[in-house]
mmCIF file of C-alpha atoms and ligand atoms in Angstrom:
data_model
loop_
_atom_site.group_PDB
_atom_site.id
_atom_site.type_symbol
_atom_site.label_atom_id
_atom_site.label_comp_id
_atom_site.label_asym_id
_atom_site.label_seq_id
_atom_site.Cartn_x
_atom_site.Cartn_y
_atom_site.Cartn_z
ATOM 1 C CA MET A 21 128.372 -97.894 -63.249
ATOM 2 C CA GLU A 22 125.507 -96.062 -61.783
ATOM 3 C CA SER A 23 122.375 -96.527 -63.715
ATOM 4 C CA ALA A 24 120.134 -93.798 -64.928
ATOM 5 C CA ARG A 25 117.462 -95.109 -62.798
ATOM 6 C CA THR A 26 119.336 -94.593 -59.653
ATOM 7 C CA GLN A 27 120.507 -91.231 -60.613
ATOM 8 C CA THR A 28 117.052 -89.998 -61.232
ATOM 9 C CA ARG A 29 115.160 -92.513 -59.073
ATOM 10 C CA THR A 30 112.048 -90.164 -58.489
ATOM 11 C CA ARG A 31 111.800 -89.329 -62.200
ATOM 12 C CA THR A 32 111.695 -92.857 -63.384
ATOM 13 C CA ARG A 33 109.093 -94.129 -61.241
ATOM 14 C CA ALA A 34 106.371 -95.650 -63.417
ATOM 15 C CA LEU A 35 103.019 -93.691 -63.976
ATOM 16 C CA ALA A 36 100.942 -96.242 -61.927
ATOM 17 C CA THR A 37 103.259 -95.631 -58.804
ATOM 18 C CA GLU A 38 103.402 -91.834 -59.422
ATOM 19 C CA ALA A 39 99.547 -91.834 -59.477
ATOM 20 C CA VAL A 40 99.506 -93.289 -56.085
ATOM 21 C CA HIS A 41 102.428 -91.543 -54.360
ATOM 22 C CA ALA A 42 103.126 -88.133 -55.881
ATOM 23 C CA GLY A 43 102.067 -85.345 -53.770
ATOM 24 C CA ARG A 44 102.127 -87.607 -50.721
ATOM 25 C CA ASP A 45 105.537 -88.029 -50.069
ATOM 26 C CA ASP A 46 105.821 -86.118 -47.075
ATOM 27 C CA LEU A 47 102.831 -87.697 -45.271
ATOM 28 C CA ALA A 48 104.571 -90.586 -43.407
ATOM 29 C CA GLY A 49 106.976 -88.115 -41.937
ATOM 30 C CA LEU A 50 103.811 -86.170 -40.612
ATOM 31 C CA GLY A 51 102.641 -89.428 -39.209
ATOM 32 C CA LEU A 52 99.753 -89.360 -41.625
ATOM 33 C CA HIS A 53 98.334 -91.825 -44.182
ATOM 34 C CA VAL A 54 95.901 -89.729 -46.162
ATOM 35 C CA PRO A 55 96.487 -86.004 -47.037
ATOM 36 C CA PRO A 56 94.913 -83.229 -44.611
ATOM 37 C CA ILE A 57 92.264 -81.175 -45.982
ATOM 38 C CA ASP A 58 93.317 -77.536 -45.146
ATOM 39 C CA LEU A 59 90.326 -75.365 -45.266
ATOM 40 C CA SER A 60 91.872 -72.332 -44.008
ATOM 41 C CA THR A 61 91.056 -68.952 -45.962
ATOM 42 C CA THR A 62 93.844 -67.134 -43.949
ATOM 43 C CA TYR A 63 96.987 -68.061 -41.967
ATOM 44 C CA PRO A 64 98.027 -66.451 -38.763
ATOM 45 C CA SER A 65 101.477 -64.626 -38.584
ATOM 46 C CA ALA A 66 102.793 -62.401 -36.071
ATOM 47 C CA ASP A 67 105.556 -61.358 -38.310
ATOM 48 C CA SER A 68 103.999 -58.954 -41.038
ATOM 49 C CA ARG A 69 107.705 -57.868 -42.476
ATOM 50 C CA ALA A 70 108.056 -61.621 -43.227
ATOM 51 C CA GLU A 71 104.506 -61.661 -44.875
ATOM 52 C CA ALA A 72 105.572 -58.471 -46.740
ATOM 53 C CA ALA A 73 108.475 -60.111 -47.967
ATOM 54 C CA ARG A 74 106.564 -63.225 -49.276
ATOM 55 C CA ILE A 75 103.946 -61.185 -50.845
ATOM 56 C CA ASP A 76 106.881 -59.155 -52.638
ATOM 57 C CA ALA A 77 108.490 -62.412 -53.918
ATOM 58 C CA PHE A 78 105.105 -63.670 -55.055
ATOM 59 C CA ALA A 79 104.541 -60.639 -56.954
ATOM 60 C CA ALA A 80 107.781 -60.808 -58.646
ATOM 61 C CA THR A 81 107.600 -64.401 -59.988
ATOM 62 C CA GLY A 82 104.420 -65.870 -58.664
ATOM 63 C CA ALA A 83 106.647 -68.772 -57.092
ATOM 64 C CA GLU A 84 104.689 -70.342 -54.326
ATOM 65 C CA PRO A 85 105.330 -68.687 -50.971
ATOM 66 C CA ASP A 86 107.659 -70.508 -48.519
ATOM 67 C CA GLY A 87 105.782 -71.649 -45.663
ATOM 68 C CA PRO A 88 102.061 -71.023 -45.129
ATOM 69 C CA PRO A 89 100.288 -69.182 -48.236
ATOM 70 C CA VAL A 90 99.189 -65.889 -46.380
ATOM 71 C CA TYR A 91 95.625 -66.047 -47.809
ATOM 72 C CA GLY A 92 93.628 -68.700 -49.571
ATOM 73 C CA ARG A 93 93.634 -67.125 -52.991
ATOM 74 C CA LEU A 94 97.567 -67.292 -53.092
ATOM 75 C CA GLY A 95 97.660 -70.982 -52.688
ATOM 76 C CA ASN A 96 96.325 -73.915 -50.505
ATOM 77 C CA PRO A 97 98.452 -76.702 -49.334
ATOM 78 C CA THR A 98 95.846 -79.505 -50.110
ATOM 79 C CA VAL A 99 95.272 -78.089 -53.609
ATOM 80 C CA ALA A 100 99.288 -77.823 -54.080
ATOM 81 C CA ARG A 101 99.446 -81.736 -53.465
ATOM 82 C CA PHE A 102 97.090 -82.376 -56.447
ATOM 83 C CA GLU A 103 99.197 -79.848 -58.504
ATOM 84 C CA THR A 104 102.438 -81.644 -57.560
ATOM 85 C CA ALA A 105 100.986 -84.973 -58.461
ATOM 86 C CA LEU A 106 99.541 -83.910 -61.914
ATOM 87 C CA ALA A 107 102.678 -82.204 -62.786
ATOM 88 C CA ARG A 108 104.641 -85.455 -62.060
ATOM 89 C CA LEU A 109 102.233 -87.437 -64.192
ATOM 90 C CA GLU A 110 102.418 -85.040 -67.216
ATOM 91 C CA GLY A 111 106.123 -84.788 -66.929
ATOM 92 C CA THR A 112 106.192 -80.996 -66.324
ATOM 93 C CA GLU A 113 107.973 -78.631 -63.547
ATOM 94 C CA ALA A 114 104.636 -77.355 -62.286
ATOM 95 C CA ALA A 115 100.818 -77.260 -62.557
ATOM 96 C CA VAL A 116 98.412 -74.822 -61.344
ATOM 97 C CA ALA A 117 94.872 -75.568 -60.604
ATOM 98 C CA PHE A 118 91.596 -73.652 -61.097
ATOM 99 C CA ALA A 119 87.859 -73.685 -60.419
ATOM 100 C CA SER A 120 87.041 -75.394 -63.717
ATOM 101 C CA GLY A 121 88.655 -76.080 -67.014
ATOM 102 C CA MET A 122 87.220 -72.833 -68.414
ATOM 103 C CA ALA A 123 88.724 -70.824 -65.614
ATOM 104 C CA ALA A 124 92.186 -72.357 -66.568
ATOM 105 C CA LEU A 125 91.824 -71.851 -70.140
ATOM 106 C CA SER A 126 90.859 -68.171 -69.216
ATOM 107 C CA ALA A 127 93.997 -67.697 -67.164
ATOM 108 C CA VAL A 128 96.228 -68.989 -70.005
ATOM 109 C CA LEU A 129 94.674 -66.291 -72.510
ATOM 110 C CA LEU A 130 94.948 -63.575 -69.828
ATOM 111 C CA VAL A 131 98.603 -64.154 -69.251
ATOM 112 C CA ARG A 132 99.458 -64.097 -72.855
ATOM 113 C CA ALA A 133 96.948 -61.043 -73.409
ATOM 114 C CA SER A 134 98.678 -59.173 -70.487
ATOM 115 C CA LEU A 135 101.858 -59.265 -72.531
ATOM 116 C CA GLY A 136 99.856 -57.766 -75.583
ATOM 117 C CA LEU A 137 99.862 -61.058 -77.223
ATOM 118 C CA ARG A 138 95.960 -61.232 -77.942
ATOM 119 C CA HIS A 139 96.043 -63.380 -81.017
ATOM 120 C CA VAL A 140 95.217 -66.959 -80.835
ATOM 121 C CA VAL A 141 95.411 -69.678 -83.430
ATOM 122 C CA ALA A 142 93.336 -72.760 -83.044
ATOM 123 C CA VAL A 143 92.327 -76.029 -84.591
ATOM 124 C CA ARG A 144 88.496 -77.021 -84.553
ATOM 125 C CA PRO A 145 87.116 -78.937 -83.202
ATOM 126 C CA LEU A 146 87.513 -77.809 -79.639
ATOM 127 C CA TYR A 147 85.116 -78.415 -76.522
ATOM 128 C CA GLY A 148 82.196 -76.157 -77.300
ATOM 129 C CA CYS A 149 82.868 -73.424 -74.651
ATOM 130 C CA SER A 150 86.537 -73.386 -75.484
ATOM 131 C CA ASP A 151 85.396 -72.531 -79.117
ATOM 132 C CA HIS A 152 82.809 -70.018 -77.868
ATOM 133 C CA LEU A 153 85.229 -68.257 -75.553
ATOM 134 C CA LEU A 154 87.658 -67.632 -78.454
ATOM 135 C CA THR A 155 84.919 -66.969 -81.055
ATOM 136 C CA ALA A 156 83.200 -64.463 -78.968
ATOM 137 C CA GLY A 157 86.341 -62.797 -77.726
ATOM 138 C CA LEU A 158 85.014 -62.638 -74.266
ATOM 139 C CA LEU A 159 88.531 -61.744 -73.075
ATOM 140 C CA GLY A 160 89.631 -59.591 -75.770
ATOM 141 C CA THR A 161 91.422 -61.999 -77.856
ATOM 142 C CA GLU A 162 91.117 -62.737 -81.568
ATOM 143 C CA VAL A 163 91.129 -66.104 -82.953
ATOM 144 C CA THR A 164 92.280 -67.548 -86.385
ATOM 145 C CA TRP A 165 90.771 -70.906 -86.952
ATOM 146 C CA THR A 166 92.839 -73.281 -89.164
ATOM 147 C CA ASP A 167 93.671 -76.639 -89.923
ATOM 148 C CA PRO A 168 97.019 -78.150 -88.702
ATOM 149 C CA ALA A 169 98.784 -77.484 -92.011
ATOM 150 C CA GLY A 170 97.891 -73.768 -91.771
ATOM 151 C CA ILE A 171 99.142 -73.156 -88.318
ATOM 152 C CA ALA A 172 102.604 -71.718 -89.371
ATOM 153 C CA ALA A 173 100.975 -69.481 -91.855
ATOM 154 C CA ALA A 174 98.272 -68.262 -89.317
ATOM 155 C CA LEU A 175 100.919 -66.857 -86.885
ATOM 156 C CA ARG A 176 101.308 -63.296 -86.420
ATOM 157 C CA PRO A 177 103.693 -60.998 -84.316
ATOM 158 C CA ASP A 178 101.102 -60.827 -81.698
ATOM 159 C CA THR A 179 100.127 -64.649 -81.646
ATOM 160 C CA GLY A 180 100.328 -65.453 -78.102
ATOM 161 C CA LEU A 181 99.049 -68.994 -78.208
ATOM 162 C CA VAL A 182 98.137 -71.914 -80.325
ATOM 163 C CA LEU A 183 95.489 -74.244 -79.056
ATOM 164 C CA VAL A 184 94.747 -77.784 -80.161
ATOM 165 C CA GLU A 185 92.724 -80.764 -78.632
ATOM 166 C CA SER A 186 93.854 -84.285 -79.460
ATOM 167 C CA PRO A 187 91.754 -86.551 -79.316
ATOM 168 C CA ALA A 188 89.275 -83.692 -79.910
ATOM 169 C CA ASN A 189 85.942 -83.187 -78.217
ATOM 170 C CA PRO A 190 83.530 -84.513 -79.665
ATOM 171 C CA THR A 191 85.039 -86.027 -82.815
ATOM 172 C CA LEU A 192 87.940 -87.826 -81.507
ATOM 173 C CA ALA A 193 89.973 -86.199 -84.378
ATOM 174 C CA GLU A 194 93.712 -86.874 -83.525
ATOM 175 C CA LEU A 195 96.583 -84.532 -84.443
ATOM 176 C CA ASP A 196 100.223 -85.127 -84.926
ATOM 177 C CA LEU A 197 101.254 -83.286 -81.873
ATOM 178 C CA ARG A 198 105.001 -83.180 -82.833
ATOM 179 C CA ALA A 199 104.221 -81.663 -86.233
ATOM 180 C CA VAL A 200 101.871 -79.088 -84.664
ATOM 181 C CA ALA A 201 104.435 -78.222 -81.885
ATOM 182 C CA HIS A 202 107.109 -77.839 -84.804
ATOM 183 C CA ALA A 203 104.613 -75.495 -86.846
ATOM 184 C CA CYS A 204 104.191 -73.306 -83.644
ATOM 185 C CA GLY A 205 107.981 -72.240 -83.559
ATOM 186 C CA SER A 206 108.412 -70.062 -80.528
ATOM 187 C CA VAL A 207 104.737 -69.583 -79.760
ATOM 188 C CA PRO A 208 103.626 -71.629 -77.020
ATOM 189 C CA LEU A 209 101.320 -74.760 -77.851
ATOM 190 C CA LEU A 210 98.485 -75.671 -75.403
ATOM 191 C CA VAL A 211 97.332 -79.185 -75.903
ATOM 192 C CA ASP A 212 93.917 -79.927 -74.220
ATOM 193 C CA ASN A 213 94.705 -83.381 -72.766
ATOM 194 C CA THR A 214 91.537 -84.000 -71.073
ATOM 195 C CA PHE A 215 90.382 -86.818 -73.442
ATOM 196 C CA ALA A 216 93.587 -88.735 -73.411
ATOM 197 C CA THR A 217 94.717 -88.082 -69.682
ATOM 198 C CA PRO A 218 98.583 -88.556 -68.969
ATOM 199 C CA VAL A 219 97.899 -92.306 -69.035
ATOM 200 C CA LEU A 220 97.638 -92.424 -72.815
ATOM 201 C CA GLN A 221 99.496 -89.236 -73.918
ATOM 202 C CA ARG A 222 101.984 -86.623 -72.454
ATOM 203 C CA PRO A 223 101.865 -83.592 -74.800
ATOM 204 C CA VAL A 224 105.099 -81.876 -73.311
ATOM 205 C CA GLU A 225 107.038 -84.991 -74.653
ATOM 206 C CA HIS A 226 105.813 -84.181 -78.056
ATOM 207 C CA GLY A 227 106.814 -80.281 -77.732
ATOM 208 C CA ALA A 228 103.789 -78.802 -76.289
ATOM 209 C CA ARG A 229 104.561 -76.071 -73.552
ATOM 210 C CA LEU A 230 101.098 -75.948 -71.729
ATOM 211 C CA VAL A 231 98.906 -78.940 -71.024
ATOM 212 C CA LEU A 232 95.383 -78.276 -69.975
ATOM 213 C CA HIS A 233 92.819 -80.331 -68.359
ATOM 214 C CA SER A 234 89.256 -80.220 -67.306
ATOM 215 C CA ALA A 235 89.916 -81.993 -64.224
ATOM 216 C CA THR A 236 86.130 -82.613 -64.018
ATOM 217 C CA LYS A 237 86.380 -85.334 -66.162
ATOM 218 C CA TYR A 238 88.927 -88.224 -65.796
ATOM 219 C CA LEU A 239 91.318 -86.564 -63.194
ATOM 220 C CA GLY A 240 88.244 -86.198 -60.685
ATOM 221 C CA GLY A 241 86.792 -89.306 -62.325
ATOM 222 C CA HIS A 242 83.681 -89.714 -60.417
ATOM 223 C CA GLY A 243 81.316 -86.861 -61.593
ATOM 224 C CA ASP A 244 81.662 -84.901 -58.179
ATOM 225 C CA VAL A 245 84.253 -82.294 -58.741
ATOM 226 C CA LEU A 246 84.416 -79.200 -61.008
ATOM 227 C CA ALA A 247 88.004 -78.223 -61.681
ATOM 228 C CA GLY A 248 90.803 -77.331 -64.135
ATOM 229 C CA VAL A 249 94.555 -77.647 -64.357
ATOM 230 C CA VAL A 250 97.409 -76.269 -66.368
ATOM 231 C CA ALA A 251 100.675 -78.362 -66.331
ATOM 232 C CA CYS A 252 103.666 -76.366 -67.527
ATOM 233 C CA ASP A 253 107.232 -75.082 -66.870
ATOM 234 C CA GLU A 254 107.639 -73.100 -63.624
ATOM 235 C CA GLU A 255 108.006 -69.695 -65.327
ATOM 236 C CA PHE A 256 104.674 -70.047 -67.044
ATOM 237 C CA ALA A 257 103.242 -71.462 -63.787
ATOM 238 C CA GLY A 258 104.277 -68.304 -61.651
ATOM 239 C CA ARG A 259 102.362 -66.090 -64.300
ATOM 240 C CA LEU A 260 99.299 -68.304 -63.993
ATOM 241 C CA ARG A 261 99.546 -68.294 -60.242
ATOM 242 C CA GLN A 262 99.680 -64.505 -60.374
ATOM 243 C CA VAL A 263 96.481 -64.257 -62.702
ATOM 244 C CA ARG A 264 94.793 -66.772 -60.317
ATOM 245 C CA PHE A 265 95.577 -64.510 -57.435
ATOM 246 C CA ALA A 266 94.317 -61.267 -59.141
ATOM 247 C CA THR A 267 91.129 -62.840 -60.815
ATOM 248 C CA GLY A 268 90.279 -65.581 -58.111
ATOM 249 C CA GLY A 269 89.271 -68.588 -59.772
ATOM 250 C CA VAL A 270 90.766 -70.786 -57.201
ATOM 251 C CA LEU A 271 90.105 -74.425 -56.513
ATOM 252 C CA HIS A 272 88.378 -75.169 -53.296
ATOM 253 C CA PRO A 273 90.590 -77.425 -50.971
ATOM 254 C CA LEU A 274 88.049 -80.170 -50.812
ATOM 255 C CA ALA A 275 87.944 -80.208 -54.632
ATOM 256 C CA GLY A 276 91.884 -80.507 -54.490
ATOM 257 C CA TYR A 277 91.511 -83.496 -51.982
ATOM 258 C CA LEU A 278 88.997 -85.389 -54.172
ATOM 259 C CA LEU A 279 91.211 -84.656 -57.286
ATOM 260 C CA LEU A 280 94.352 -86.200 -55.608
ATOM 261 C CA ARG A 281 92.223 -89.254 -54.562
ATOM 262 C CA GLY A 282 91.124 -89.498 -58.070
ATOM 263 C CA LEU A 283 94.540 -89.498 -59.614
ATOM 264 C CA ALA A 284 95.370 -92.650 -57.601
ATOM 265 C CA THR A 285 92.966 -94.710 -59.620
ATOM 266 C CA LEU A 286 93.515 -92.743 -62.823
ATOM 267 C CA PRO A 287 95.696 -95.359 -64.683
ATOM 268 C CA VAL A 288 93.493 -98.200 -63.567
ATOM 269 C CA ARG A 289 90.164 -96.478 -64.488
ATOM 270 C CA VAL A 290 91.341 -95.121 -67.957
ATOM 271 C CA ARG A 291 92.800 -98.689 -68.873
ATOM 272 C CA ALA A 292 89.810 -100.473 -67.759
ATOM 273 C CA ALA A 293 87.379 -98.174 -69.377
ATOM 274 C CA SER A 294 89.486 -97.985 -72.583
ATOM 275 C CA GLN A 295 89.266 -101.886 -72.865
ATOM 276 C CA THR A 296 85.462 -101.815 -72.625
ATOM 277 C CA ALA A 297 85.446 -98.664 -75.086
ATOM 278 C CA ALA A 298 87.579 -100.450 -77.807
ATOM 279 C CA GLU A 299 85.289 -103.635 -77.570
ATOM 280 C CA LEU A 300 82.103 -101.181 -77.770
ATOM 281 C CA ALA A 301 83.631 -99.388 -80.704
ATOM 282 C CA ARG A 302 84.130 -102.676 -82.478
ATOM 283 C CA ARG A 303 80.375 -103.806 -81.807
ATOM 284 C CA LEU A 304 79.168 -100.612 -83.125
ATOM 285 C CA ALA A 305 81.304 -100.183 -86.081
ATOM 286 C CA ALA A 306 79.848 -104.002 -87.082
ATOM 287 C CA ASP A 307 76.269 -102.978 -86.454
ATOM 288 C CA PRO A 308 74.183 -102.172 -89.624
ATOM 289 C CA ARG A 309 72.330 -99.377 -87.725
ATOM 290 C CA VAL A 310 75.502 -97.432 -87.195
ATOM 291 C CA GLU A 311 76.720 -95.335 -90.057
ATOM 292 C CA ARG A 312 80.196 -94.329 -88.674
ATOM 293 C CA VAL A 313 82.203 -95.009 -85.465
ATOM 294 C CA HIS A 314 85.039 -92.620 -84.468
ATOM 295 C CA TYR A 315 87.543 -94.064 -81.977
ATOM 296 C CA PRO A 316 91.027 -92.741 -81.528
ATOM 297 C CA GLY A 317 94.117 -94.738 -82.630
ATOM 298 C CA ILE A 318 95.708 -94.063 -79.165
ATOM 299 C CA GLY A 319 92.649 -95.710 -77.593
ATOM 300 C CA GLY A 320 90.854 -94.067 -74.717
ATOM 301 C CA ALA A 321 87.384 -94.340 -73.028
ATOM 302 C CA MET A 322 85.421 -92.100 -75.452
ATOM 303 C CA ILE A 323 83.535 -93.152 -78.668
ATOM 304 C CA ALA A 324 81.875 -90.938 -81.155
ATOM 305 C CA PHE A 325 79.315 -92.506 -83.659
ATOM 306 C CA GLU A 326 76.588 -91.612 -86.016
ATOM 307 C CA THR A 327 73.381 -93.697 -86.423
ATOM 308 C CA TYR A 328 71.080 -93.946 -89.451
ATOM 309 C CA GLY A 329 68.161 -93.285 -87.219
ATOM 310 C CA ASP A 330 67.398 -90.251 -85.001
ATOM 311 C CA PRO A 331 70.116 -89.553 -82.378
ATOM 312 C CA HIS A 332 67.570 -88.004 -79.823
ATOM 313 C CA ALA A 333 65.804 -91.394 -79.723
ATOM 314 C CA VAL A 334 69.014 -93.076 -78.507
ATOM 315 C CA ILE A 335 69.300 -90.641 -75.698
ATOM 316 C CA GLY A 336 65.703 -91.059 -74.915
ATOM 317 C CA ALA A 337 65.927 -94.855 -74.814
ATOM 318 C CA VAL A 338 69.173 -95.775 -72.637
ATOM 319 C CA ARG A 339 68.172 -97.216 -69.148
ATOM 320 C CA LEU A 340 71.804 -98.199 -67.881
ATOM 321 C CA VAL A 341 73.946 -95.470 -69.552
ATOM 322 C CA THR A 342 73.226 -92.131 -68.256
ATOM 323 C CA PRO A 343 71.911 -89.416 -70.925
ATOM 324 C CA ALA A 344 74.016 -86.339 -69.631
ATOM 325 C CA VAL A 345 76.814 -84.143 -70.807
ATOM 326 C CA SER A 346 80.331 -84.346 -69.231
ATOM 327 C CA LEU A 347 82.413 -87.413 -69.352
ATOM 328 C CA GLY A 348 85.407 -89.336 -67.593
ATOM 329 C CA SER A 349 83.344 -90.562 -64.586
ATOM 330 C CA VAL A 350 82.948 -94.214 -63.596
ATOM 331 C CA ASP A 351 79.697 -94.565 -65.100
ATOM 332 C CA THR A 352 78.857 -94.368 -68.809
ATOM 333 C CA LEU A 353 77.358 -91.169 -70.203
ATOM 334 C CA ILE A 354 75.972 -90.492 -73.613
ATOM 335 C CA GLN A 355 74.943 -86.910 -74.933
ATOM 336 C CA HIS A 356 74.190 -85.343 -78.250
ATOM 337 C CA PRO A 357 76.862 -82.638 -78.959
ATOM 338 C CA ALA A 358 74.946 -80.624 -81.534
ATOM 339 C CA SER A 359 72.323 -80.219 -78.804
ATOM 340 C CA ILE A 360 74.346 -79.816 -75.722
ATOM 341 C CA SER A 361 78.224 -79.639 -75.441
ATOM 342 C CA HIS A 362 78.590 -77.830 -78.763
ATOM 343 C CA ARG A 363 75.285 -76.113 -78.836
ATOM 344 C CA ILE A 364 76.922 -72.756 -78.216
ATOM 345 C CA VAL A 365 79.103 -73.099 -81.413
ATOM 346 C CA ASP A 366 77.479 -71.578 -84.403
ATOM 347 C CA ALA A 367 75.782 -74.677 -86.402
ATOM 348 C CA ASP A 368 77.780 -73.969 -89.638
ATOM 349 C CA ASP A 369 81.287 -73.666 -87.575
ATOM 350 C CA ARG A 370 80.045 -76.886 -85.892
ATOM 351 C CA ARG A 371 79.127 -78.957 -88.795
ATOM 352 C CA GLY A 372 82.538 -77.327 -90.596
ATOM 353 C CA ALA A 373 84.314 -79.066 -87.797
ATOM 354 C CA GLY A 374 82.779 -82.442 -88.366
ATOM 355 C CA VAL A 375 80.152 -82.392 -85.497
ATOM 356 C CA SER A 376 77.299 -83.534 -87.487
ATOM 357 C CA ASP A 377 73.732 -83.254 -86.234
ATOM 358 C CA ARG A 378 73.645 -87.063 -85.741
ATOM 359 C CA LEU A 379 76.872 -87.452 -83.913
ATOM 360 C CA LEU A 380 76.489 -89.065 -80.473
ATOM 361 C CA ARG A 381 79.205 -89.062 -77.817
ATOM 362 C CA LEU A 382 79.701 -91.864 -75.526
ATOM 363 C CA SER A 383 81.987 -91.687 -72.476
ATOM 364 C CA VAL A 384 82.429 -95.240 -71.333
ATOM 365 C CA GLY A 385 82.600 -95.985 -67.663
ATOM 366 C CA LEU A 386 83.445 -98.962 -65.405
ATOM 367 C CA GLU A 387 80.396 -101.026 -66.102
ATOM 368 C CA ASP A 388 80.376 -104.628 -67.471
ATOM 369 C CA VAL A 389 80.929 -104.488 -71.314
ATOM 370 C CA ASP A 390 78.068 -106.803 -72.106
ATOM 371 C CA ASP A 391 75.633 -104.797 -69.804
ATOM 372 C CA LEU A 392 76.659 -101.678 -71.647
ATOM 373 C CA TRP A 393 76.008 -103.353 -75.002
ATOM 374 C CA ALA A 394 72.783 -104.646 -74.066
ATOM 375 C CA ASP A 395 71.475 -101.144 -73.293
ATOM 376 C CA LEU A 396 73.000 -99.520 -76.375
ATOM 377 C CA ASP A 397 71.709 -102.356 -78.517
ATOM 378 C CA ARG A 398 68.138 -101.722 -77.262
ATOM 379 C CA ALA A 399 68.475 -97.992 -77.482
ATOM 380 C CA LEU A 400 69.479 -98.360 -81.069
ATOM 381 C CA GLY A 401 66.000 -99.750 -81.725
HETATM 382 C C1 LIG B 30 84.661 -80.158 -70.269
HETATM 383 C C2 LIG B 30 85.878 -79.673 -71.085
HETATM 384 C C3 LIG B 30 86.490 -78.372 -70.770
HETATM 385 C C4 LIG B 30 85.799 -77.330 -69.874
HETATM 386 O O1 LIG B 30 86.013 -77.888 -68.593
HETATM 387 P P1 LIG B 30 85.009 -77.358 -67.466
HETATM 388 O O2 LIG B 30 85.711 -78.128 -66.131
HETATM 389 O O3 LIG B 30 83.629 -77.855 -67.601
HETATM 390 O O4 LIG B 30 85.179 -75.927 -67.302
HETATM 391 C C5 LIG B 30 87.535 -77.989 -71.506
HETATM 392 N N1 LIG B 30 88.108 -78.718 -72.534
HETATM 393 C C6 LIG B 30 87.441 -80.004 -72.779
HETATM 394 C C7 LIG B 30 88.088 -81.159 -73.699
HETATM 395 C C8 LIG B 30 86.355 -80.477 -71.949
HETATM 396 O O5 LIG B 30 85.921 -81.720 -72.352
#
């Protein structure tokens, strides 16, 4: 009897294997070991009839052109390697990369709005700028904020998207994604999976249609790339590529290279940092200077906590930990969401979403756990 593993060999490779090999399958045949960085903005062709046909095909479906991309805004071979790899890790047909996480979210909203589906249902908290983009209606969308139990009742005929984060930025609140997906009915569910990464959670397996990453965070992993990506089915990916082509939020090829390199170590980084974070969360929870610790049931390398003392004093006192916004880097970062990452959200909305003025958000990196604890212990005063 032929095993399922033989029938679908490439699909059943373990995540750690895919992380290292996906998007690189053709390299040995090219006589290469590492992916080439293609910096071309344009691609020569003496056959303009063929180019016209490729552009027509792209305009019809958004499918990646066969052969060279014609122009850098249509696609880039180095970026495409990252997209292929991320799609494999998330278990989707395709992925489309953008210049930042916010560019990726904007493209999703524009795809839906272009179909007349301008209404968005969303659950707080979201990353501060995602909240702001929806609340301010900067792209002409209208948002209804609800809790997970209210999603089904909030849907309207013009609802184009349901948007959630789990674990959420910055409170690490977790949602039952399967129940949320069920409540969405036929409306696409977008899960921002930035915090969990596909190492800890693959939202498509729970019924999400779209998975968003600020690739700036764990996927890049070293604090040196700004990027976003949406993993989804090929049909939606085609529309996203068309919006990317027309609005221009493309990812630079060097960023594509760095992201592909980042993916290779993603499982190792996330597991190591998560182990350290779980231990730090335990020590913080046992500490009398700490009022509350938020650490996700699925694990991960993010911790949120509230101290009895002044959170600004903690930020000012760390020496090993970097006091900076962002997350998912090899080094540990701490920030005060009410001052920075969620500052742009109205204070009442922010507090209503559980982001208290004393909440601190810690992104645990790859340092030694005892060195990190020594720094936190001293900074807590
Ligand atoms: C940072 C972040 C974003 C925005 O990504 P950028 O790459 O900064 O544009 C979106 N969602 C979450 C959860 C984030 O942490």
